[in-house]
Short mmCIF file of C-alpha atoms and ligand atoms in Angstrom, two decimals:
data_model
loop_
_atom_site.label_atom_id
_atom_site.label_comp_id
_atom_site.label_asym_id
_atom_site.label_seq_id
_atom_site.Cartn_x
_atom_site.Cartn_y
_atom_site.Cartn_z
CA UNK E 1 -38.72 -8.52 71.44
CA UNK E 2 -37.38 -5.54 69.03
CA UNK E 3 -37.82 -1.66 69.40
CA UNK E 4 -41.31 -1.77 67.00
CA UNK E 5 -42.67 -3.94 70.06
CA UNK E 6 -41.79 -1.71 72.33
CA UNK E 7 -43.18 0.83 70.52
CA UNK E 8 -46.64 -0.82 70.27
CA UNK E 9 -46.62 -1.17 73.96
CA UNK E 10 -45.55 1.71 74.97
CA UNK E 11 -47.58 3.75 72.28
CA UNK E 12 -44.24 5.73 71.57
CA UNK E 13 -43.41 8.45 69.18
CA UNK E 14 -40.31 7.82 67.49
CA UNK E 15 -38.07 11.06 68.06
CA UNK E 16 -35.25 10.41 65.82
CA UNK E 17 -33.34 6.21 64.88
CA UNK E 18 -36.80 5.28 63.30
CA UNK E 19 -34.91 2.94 60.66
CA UNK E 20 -33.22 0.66 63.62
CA UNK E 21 -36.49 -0.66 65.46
CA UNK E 22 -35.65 -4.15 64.18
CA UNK E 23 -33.18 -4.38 66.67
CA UNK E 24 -33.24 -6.42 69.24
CA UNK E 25 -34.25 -6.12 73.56
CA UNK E 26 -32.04 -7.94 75.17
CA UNK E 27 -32.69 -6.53 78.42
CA UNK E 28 -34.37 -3.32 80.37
CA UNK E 29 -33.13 -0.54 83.07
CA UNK E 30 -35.30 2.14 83.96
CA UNK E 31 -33.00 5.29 85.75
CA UNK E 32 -32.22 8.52 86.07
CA UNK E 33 -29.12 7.83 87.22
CA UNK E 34 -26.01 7.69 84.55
CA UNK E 35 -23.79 6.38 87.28
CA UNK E 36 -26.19 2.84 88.09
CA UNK E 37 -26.11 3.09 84.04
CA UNK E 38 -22.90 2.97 83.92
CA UNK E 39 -22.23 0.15 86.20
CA UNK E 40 -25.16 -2.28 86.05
CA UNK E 41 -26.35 -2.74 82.52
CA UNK E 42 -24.57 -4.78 79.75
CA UNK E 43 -24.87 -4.52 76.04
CA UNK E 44 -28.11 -3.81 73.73
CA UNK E 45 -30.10 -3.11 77.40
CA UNK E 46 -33.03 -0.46 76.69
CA UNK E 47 -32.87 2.64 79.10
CA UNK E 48 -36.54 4.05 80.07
CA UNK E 49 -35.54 7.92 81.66
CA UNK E 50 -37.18 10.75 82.85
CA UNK E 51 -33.48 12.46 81.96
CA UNK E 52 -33.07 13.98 78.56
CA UNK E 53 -29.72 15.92 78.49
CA UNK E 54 -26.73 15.35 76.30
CA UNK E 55 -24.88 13.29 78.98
CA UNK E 56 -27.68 10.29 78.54
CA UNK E 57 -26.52 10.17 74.91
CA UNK E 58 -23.30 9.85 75.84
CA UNK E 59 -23.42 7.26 78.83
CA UNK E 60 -25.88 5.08 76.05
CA UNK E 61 -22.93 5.42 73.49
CA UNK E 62 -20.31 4.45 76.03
CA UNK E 63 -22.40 1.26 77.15
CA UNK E 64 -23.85 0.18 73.98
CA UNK E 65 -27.74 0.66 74.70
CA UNK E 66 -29.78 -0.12 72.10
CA UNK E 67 -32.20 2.69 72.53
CA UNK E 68 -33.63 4.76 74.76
CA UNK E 69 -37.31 5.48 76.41
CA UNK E 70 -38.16 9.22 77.33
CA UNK E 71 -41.56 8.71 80.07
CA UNK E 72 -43.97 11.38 80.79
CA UNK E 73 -43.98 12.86 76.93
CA UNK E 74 -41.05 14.34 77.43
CA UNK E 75 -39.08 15.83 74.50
CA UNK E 76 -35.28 16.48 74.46
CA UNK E 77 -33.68 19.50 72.71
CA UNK E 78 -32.46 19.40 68.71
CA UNK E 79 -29.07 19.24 69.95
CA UNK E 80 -29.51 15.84 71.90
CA UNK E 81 -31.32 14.51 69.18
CA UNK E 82 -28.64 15.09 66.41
CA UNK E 83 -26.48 13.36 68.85
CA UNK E 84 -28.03 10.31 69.46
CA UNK E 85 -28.77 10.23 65.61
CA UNK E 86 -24.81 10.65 64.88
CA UNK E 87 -24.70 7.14 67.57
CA UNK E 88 -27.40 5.45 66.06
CA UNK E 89 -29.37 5.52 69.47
CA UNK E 90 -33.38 5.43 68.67
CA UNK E 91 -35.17 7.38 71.23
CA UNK E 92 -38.51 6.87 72.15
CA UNK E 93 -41.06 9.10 73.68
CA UNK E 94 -43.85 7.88 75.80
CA UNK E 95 -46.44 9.45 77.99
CA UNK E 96 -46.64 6.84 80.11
CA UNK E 97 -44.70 7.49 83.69
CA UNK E 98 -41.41 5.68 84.54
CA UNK E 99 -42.80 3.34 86.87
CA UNK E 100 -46.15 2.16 84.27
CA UNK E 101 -43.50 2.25 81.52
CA UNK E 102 -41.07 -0.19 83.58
CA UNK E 103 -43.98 -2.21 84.25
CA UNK E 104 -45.64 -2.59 80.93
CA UNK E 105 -42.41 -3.99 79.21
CA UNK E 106 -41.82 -6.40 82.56
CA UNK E 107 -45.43 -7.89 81.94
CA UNK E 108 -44.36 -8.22 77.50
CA UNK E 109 -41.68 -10.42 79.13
CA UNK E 110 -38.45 -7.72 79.12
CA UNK E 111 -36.58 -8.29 82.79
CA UNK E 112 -33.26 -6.39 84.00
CA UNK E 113 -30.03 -6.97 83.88
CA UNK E 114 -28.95 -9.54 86.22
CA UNK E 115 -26.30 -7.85 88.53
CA UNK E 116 -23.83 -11.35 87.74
CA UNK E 117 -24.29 -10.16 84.33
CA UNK E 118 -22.70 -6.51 84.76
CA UNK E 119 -19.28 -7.30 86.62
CA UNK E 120 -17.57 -6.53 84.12
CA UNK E 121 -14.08 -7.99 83.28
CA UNK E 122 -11.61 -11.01 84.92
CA UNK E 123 -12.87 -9.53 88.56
CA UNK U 1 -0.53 -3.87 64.45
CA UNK U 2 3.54 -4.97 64.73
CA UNK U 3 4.68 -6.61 68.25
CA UNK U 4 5.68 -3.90 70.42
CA UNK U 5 4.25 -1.08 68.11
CA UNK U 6 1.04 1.23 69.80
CA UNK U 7 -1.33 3.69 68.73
CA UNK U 8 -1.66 6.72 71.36
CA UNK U 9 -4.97 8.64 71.69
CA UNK U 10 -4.77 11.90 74.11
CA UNK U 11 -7.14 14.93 74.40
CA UNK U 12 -7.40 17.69 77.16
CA UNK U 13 -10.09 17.63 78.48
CA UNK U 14 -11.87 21.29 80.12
CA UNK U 15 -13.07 21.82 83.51
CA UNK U 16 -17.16 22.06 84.14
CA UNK U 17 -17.26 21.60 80.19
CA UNK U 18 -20.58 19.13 80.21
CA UNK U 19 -21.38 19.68 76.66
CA UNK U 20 -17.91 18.02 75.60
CA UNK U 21 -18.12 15.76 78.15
CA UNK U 22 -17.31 12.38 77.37
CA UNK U 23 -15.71 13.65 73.72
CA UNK U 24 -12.43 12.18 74.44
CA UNK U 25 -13.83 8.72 75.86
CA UNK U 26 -16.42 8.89 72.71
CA UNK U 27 -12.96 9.14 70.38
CA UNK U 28 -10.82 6.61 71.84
CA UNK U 29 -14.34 3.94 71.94
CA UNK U 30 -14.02 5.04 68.02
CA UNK U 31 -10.50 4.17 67.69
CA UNK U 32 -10.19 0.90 69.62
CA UNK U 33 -13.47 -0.39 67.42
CA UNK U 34 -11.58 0.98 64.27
CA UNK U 35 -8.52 -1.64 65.20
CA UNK U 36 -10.14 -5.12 66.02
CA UNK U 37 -10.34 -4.62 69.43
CA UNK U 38 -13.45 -6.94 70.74
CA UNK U 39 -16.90 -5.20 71.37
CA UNK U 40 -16.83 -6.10 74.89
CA UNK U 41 -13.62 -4.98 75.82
CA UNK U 42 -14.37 -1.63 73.95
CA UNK U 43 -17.16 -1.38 76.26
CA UNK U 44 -15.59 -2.28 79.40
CA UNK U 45 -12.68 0.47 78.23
CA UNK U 46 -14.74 3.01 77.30
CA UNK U 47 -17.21 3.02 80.39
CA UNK U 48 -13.79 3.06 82.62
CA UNK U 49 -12.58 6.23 80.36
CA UNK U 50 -15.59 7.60 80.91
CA UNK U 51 -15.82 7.66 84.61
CA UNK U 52 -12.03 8.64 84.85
CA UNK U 53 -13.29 12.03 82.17
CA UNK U 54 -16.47 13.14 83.93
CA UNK U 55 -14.76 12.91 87.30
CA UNK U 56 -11.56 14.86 86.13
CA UNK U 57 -14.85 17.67 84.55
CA UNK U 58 -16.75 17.41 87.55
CA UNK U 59 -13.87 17.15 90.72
CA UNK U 60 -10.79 18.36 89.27
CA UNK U 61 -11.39 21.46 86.49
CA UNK U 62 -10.11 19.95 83.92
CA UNK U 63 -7.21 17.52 82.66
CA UNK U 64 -5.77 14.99 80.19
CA UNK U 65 -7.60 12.09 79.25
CA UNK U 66 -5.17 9.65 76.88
CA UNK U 67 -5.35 5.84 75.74
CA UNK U 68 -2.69 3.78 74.08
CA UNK U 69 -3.56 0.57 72.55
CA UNK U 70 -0.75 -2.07 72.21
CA UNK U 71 -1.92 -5.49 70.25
CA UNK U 72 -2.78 -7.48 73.15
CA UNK U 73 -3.82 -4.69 75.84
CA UNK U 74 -5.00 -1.39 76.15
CA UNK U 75 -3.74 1.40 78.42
CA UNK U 76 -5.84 4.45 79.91
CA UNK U 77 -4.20 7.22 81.64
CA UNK U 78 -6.12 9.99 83.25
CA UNK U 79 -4.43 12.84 85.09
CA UNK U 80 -5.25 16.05 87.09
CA UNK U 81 -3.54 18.80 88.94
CA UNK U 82 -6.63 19.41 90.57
CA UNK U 83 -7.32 19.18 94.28
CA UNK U 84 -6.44 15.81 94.56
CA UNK U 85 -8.36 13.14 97.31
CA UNK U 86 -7.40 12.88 101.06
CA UNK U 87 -8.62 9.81 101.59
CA UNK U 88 -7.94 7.43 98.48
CA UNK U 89 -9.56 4.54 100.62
CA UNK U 90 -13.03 6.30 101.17
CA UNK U 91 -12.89 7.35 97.87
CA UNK U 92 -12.68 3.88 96.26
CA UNK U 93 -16.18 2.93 98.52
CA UNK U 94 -19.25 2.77 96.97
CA UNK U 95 -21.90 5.51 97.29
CA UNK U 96 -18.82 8.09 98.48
CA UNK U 97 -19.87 11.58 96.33
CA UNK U 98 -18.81 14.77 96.87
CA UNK U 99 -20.08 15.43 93.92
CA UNK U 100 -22.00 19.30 94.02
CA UNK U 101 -26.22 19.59 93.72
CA UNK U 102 -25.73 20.40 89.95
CA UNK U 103 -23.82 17.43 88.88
CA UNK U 104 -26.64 14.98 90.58
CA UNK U 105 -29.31 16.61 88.69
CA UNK U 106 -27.75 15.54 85.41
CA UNK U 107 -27.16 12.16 86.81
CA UNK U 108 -24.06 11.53 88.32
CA UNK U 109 -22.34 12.18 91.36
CA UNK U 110 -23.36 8.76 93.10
CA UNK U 111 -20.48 7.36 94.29
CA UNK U 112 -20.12 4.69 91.81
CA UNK U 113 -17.46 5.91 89.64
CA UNK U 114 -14.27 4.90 91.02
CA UNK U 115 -15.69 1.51 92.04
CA UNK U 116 -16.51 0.71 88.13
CA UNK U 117 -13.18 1.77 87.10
CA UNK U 118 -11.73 -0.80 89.16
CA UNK U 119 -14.56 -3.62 88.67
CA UNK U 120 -14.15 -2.66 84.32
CA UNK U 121 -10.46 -2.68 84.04
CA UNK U 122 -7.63 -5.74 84.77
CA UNK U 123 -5.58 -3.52 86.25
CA UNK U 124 -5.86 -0.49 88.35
CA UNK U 125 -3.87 2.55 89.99
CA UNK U 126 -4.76 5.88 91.76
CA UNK U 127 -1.92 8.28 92.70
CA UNK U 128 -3.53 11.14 94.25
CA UNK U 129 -1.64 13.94 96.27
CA UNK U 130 -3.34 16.81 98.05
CA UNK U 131 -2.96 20.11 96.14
CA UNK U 132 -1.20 18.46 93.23
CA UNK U 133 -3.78 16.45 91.21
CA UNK U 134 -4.77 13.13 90.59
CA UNK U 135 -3.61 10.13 88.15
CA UNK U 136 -5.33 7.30 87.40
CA UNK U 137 -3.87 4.51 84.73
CA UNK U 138 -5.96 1.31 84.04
CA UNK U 139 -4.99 -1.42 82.11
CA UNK U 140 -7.51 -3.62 79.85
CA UNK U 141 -5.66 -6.61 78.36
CA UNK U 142 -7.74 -7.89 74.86
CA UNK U 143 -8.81 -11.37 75.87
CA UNK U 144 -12.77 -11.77 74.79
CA UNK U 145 -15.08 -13.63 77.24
CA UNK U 146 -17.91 -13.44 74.01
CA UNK U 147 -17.74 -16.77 72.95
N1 ATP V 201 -9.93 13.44 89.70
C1 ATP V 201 -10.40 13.71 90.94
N2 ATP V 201 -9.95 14.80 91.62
C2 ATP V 201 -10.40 15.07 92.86
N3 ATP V 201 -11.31 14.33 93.52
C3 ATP V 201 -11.79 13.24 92.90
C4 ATP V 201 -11.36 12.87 91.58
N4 ATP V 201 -11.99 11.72 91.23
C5 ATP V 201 -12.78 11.40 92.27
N5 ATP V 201 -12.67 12.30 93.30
C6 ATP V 201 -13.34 12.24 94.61
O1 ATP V 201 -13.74 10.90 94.86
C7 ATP V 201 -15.16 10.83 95.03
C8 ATP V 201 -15.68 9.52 94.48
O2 ATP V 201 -15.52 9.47 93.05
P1 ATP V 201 -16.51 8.55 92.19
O3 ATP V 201 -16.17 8.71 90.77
O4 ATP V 201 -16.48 7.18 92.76
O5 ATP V 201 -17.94 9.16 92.51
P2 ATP V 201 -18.62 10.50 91.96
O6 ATP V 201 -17.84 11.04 90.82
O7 ATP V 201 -18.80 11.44 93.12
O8 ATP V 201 -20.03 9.98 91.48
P3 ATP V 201 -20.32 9.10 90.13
O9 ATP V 201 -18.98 8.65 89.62
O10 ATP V 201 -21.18 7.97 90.58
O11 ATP V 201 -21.01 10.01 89.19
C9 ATP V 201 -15.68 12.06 94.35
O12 ATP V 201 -16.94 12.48 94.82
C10 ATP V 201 -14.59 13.08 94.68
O13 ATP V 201 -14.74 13.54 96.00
MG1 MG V 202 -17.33 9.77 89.20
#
């Protein structure tokens, strides 16, 4: 599945990264919190959040999302936006909650990241 | 890169600045990709930098955050003279957070960050002294598990 699947699905607004939805969904995580993003996704996952501040940008640059899901129609500032399109992050905006917009991607297929997948390193 | 030879990275970081946060990890992700260094060890070194940055922001008003990549290995040091950590060993657990109301609203402040520096990185040391600051160095040697 690629980012113009997800969003079809979703019925998503493209906010800003509208030239990089042929790239690929590997995997899914739906949070709020940076620090579970941070430790328990692995590359070109798609993060669904209800967050929209500057640090999201910047936790999806440091793990190498592919893009990232807004729920509930929400709309982050210009400044957040210019930032993710400096990254090359896509964000999406959907009005659909986080919980219906975790569970319409699960049912097109998309699962998590397995935890076995996320230790990191020689450990 | 010639044997022995490194490149060195360092940046101050400020205090409670959360707009800048993560500038300094965002540069040195930058510079490791710029030199051949393999995508997922970038990753694995940058999420580590970034943990050791926002908690030097969030628990220790500020510091230095500074990287210096050799050919086959990358080191990270991240130092403090903030308040340092009583108990290192509590510290290290996962879902330990003194982090303030504030800091969870943006996301973090669950515990989790010292615990992924040590999962990310091959190597790992905390010095920590009351009232004299904190220094963490982690060491990320450049051996690809992408096949
Ligand atoms: N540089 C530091 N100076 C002083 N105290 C620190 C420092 N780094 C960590 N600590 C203490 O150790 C605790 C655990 O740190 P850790 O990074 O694991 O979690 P956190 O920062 O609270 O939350 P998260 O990293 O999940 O956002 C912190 O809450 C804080 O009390
Ligand atoms: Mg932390």
């Amino acid at each position: 599945m690629n980012l113009r699947d997800v969003q079809k699905l979703l019925d998503a607004t493209i906010l800003t990264g509208g030239e990089l939805l042929d790239r690929t969904v590997e995997t899914c995580c739906g949070s709020d919190l940076m620090s579970d993003v941070l430790a328990f996704t692995k590359r070109n996952t798609l993060l669904c959040t209800g967050l929209t501040n500057l640090q999201v940008v910047r936790t999806a640059d440091m793990t190498d999302l592919c893009a990232i899901v807004v729920v509930r129609g929400k709309i982050p500032s210009e400044e957040v936006l210019e930032a993710a399109a400096e990254n090359c992050l896509p964000i999406l905006s959907t009005e659909s909650t986080l919980f219906d917009t975790c569970g319409i991607l699960y049912k097109a297929g998309i699962r998590g990241c397995l935890k076995k997948e996320c230790s990191y390193g020689r450990k | 890169m010639a044997e022995n030879k490194s490149l060195k990275l360092g940046f101050d970081v400020a205090g409670g600045d959360f707009e800048r946060a993560g500038e300094a990890s965002a540069k040195i992700k930058k510079m490791l990709k710029m030199i051949g260094v393999p995508a997922d060890i970038v990753r694995r070194i940058a999420i580590g930098t970034y943990e050791a940055e926002m908690n030097v922001i969030i628990h220790a008003g500020g510091g230095n955050v500074a990287a210096e990549a050799f050919t086959d290995a990358t080191v990270i040091t991240v130092s403090d003279k903030g308040p340092g950590i009583p108990d290192i060993e509590k510290a290290l657990q996962e879902g330990y957070s003194t982090a303030p109301d504030h800091v969870r609203q943006m996301g973090f402040g669950a515990g989790m960050g010292l615990p992924n520096m040590v999962k990310c990185s091959d190597e790992f040391d905390i010095k920590s002294v009351v009232g004299e600051g904190t220094t963490i160095t982690m060491r990320f040697e450049h051996i690809s598990e992408d096949l």
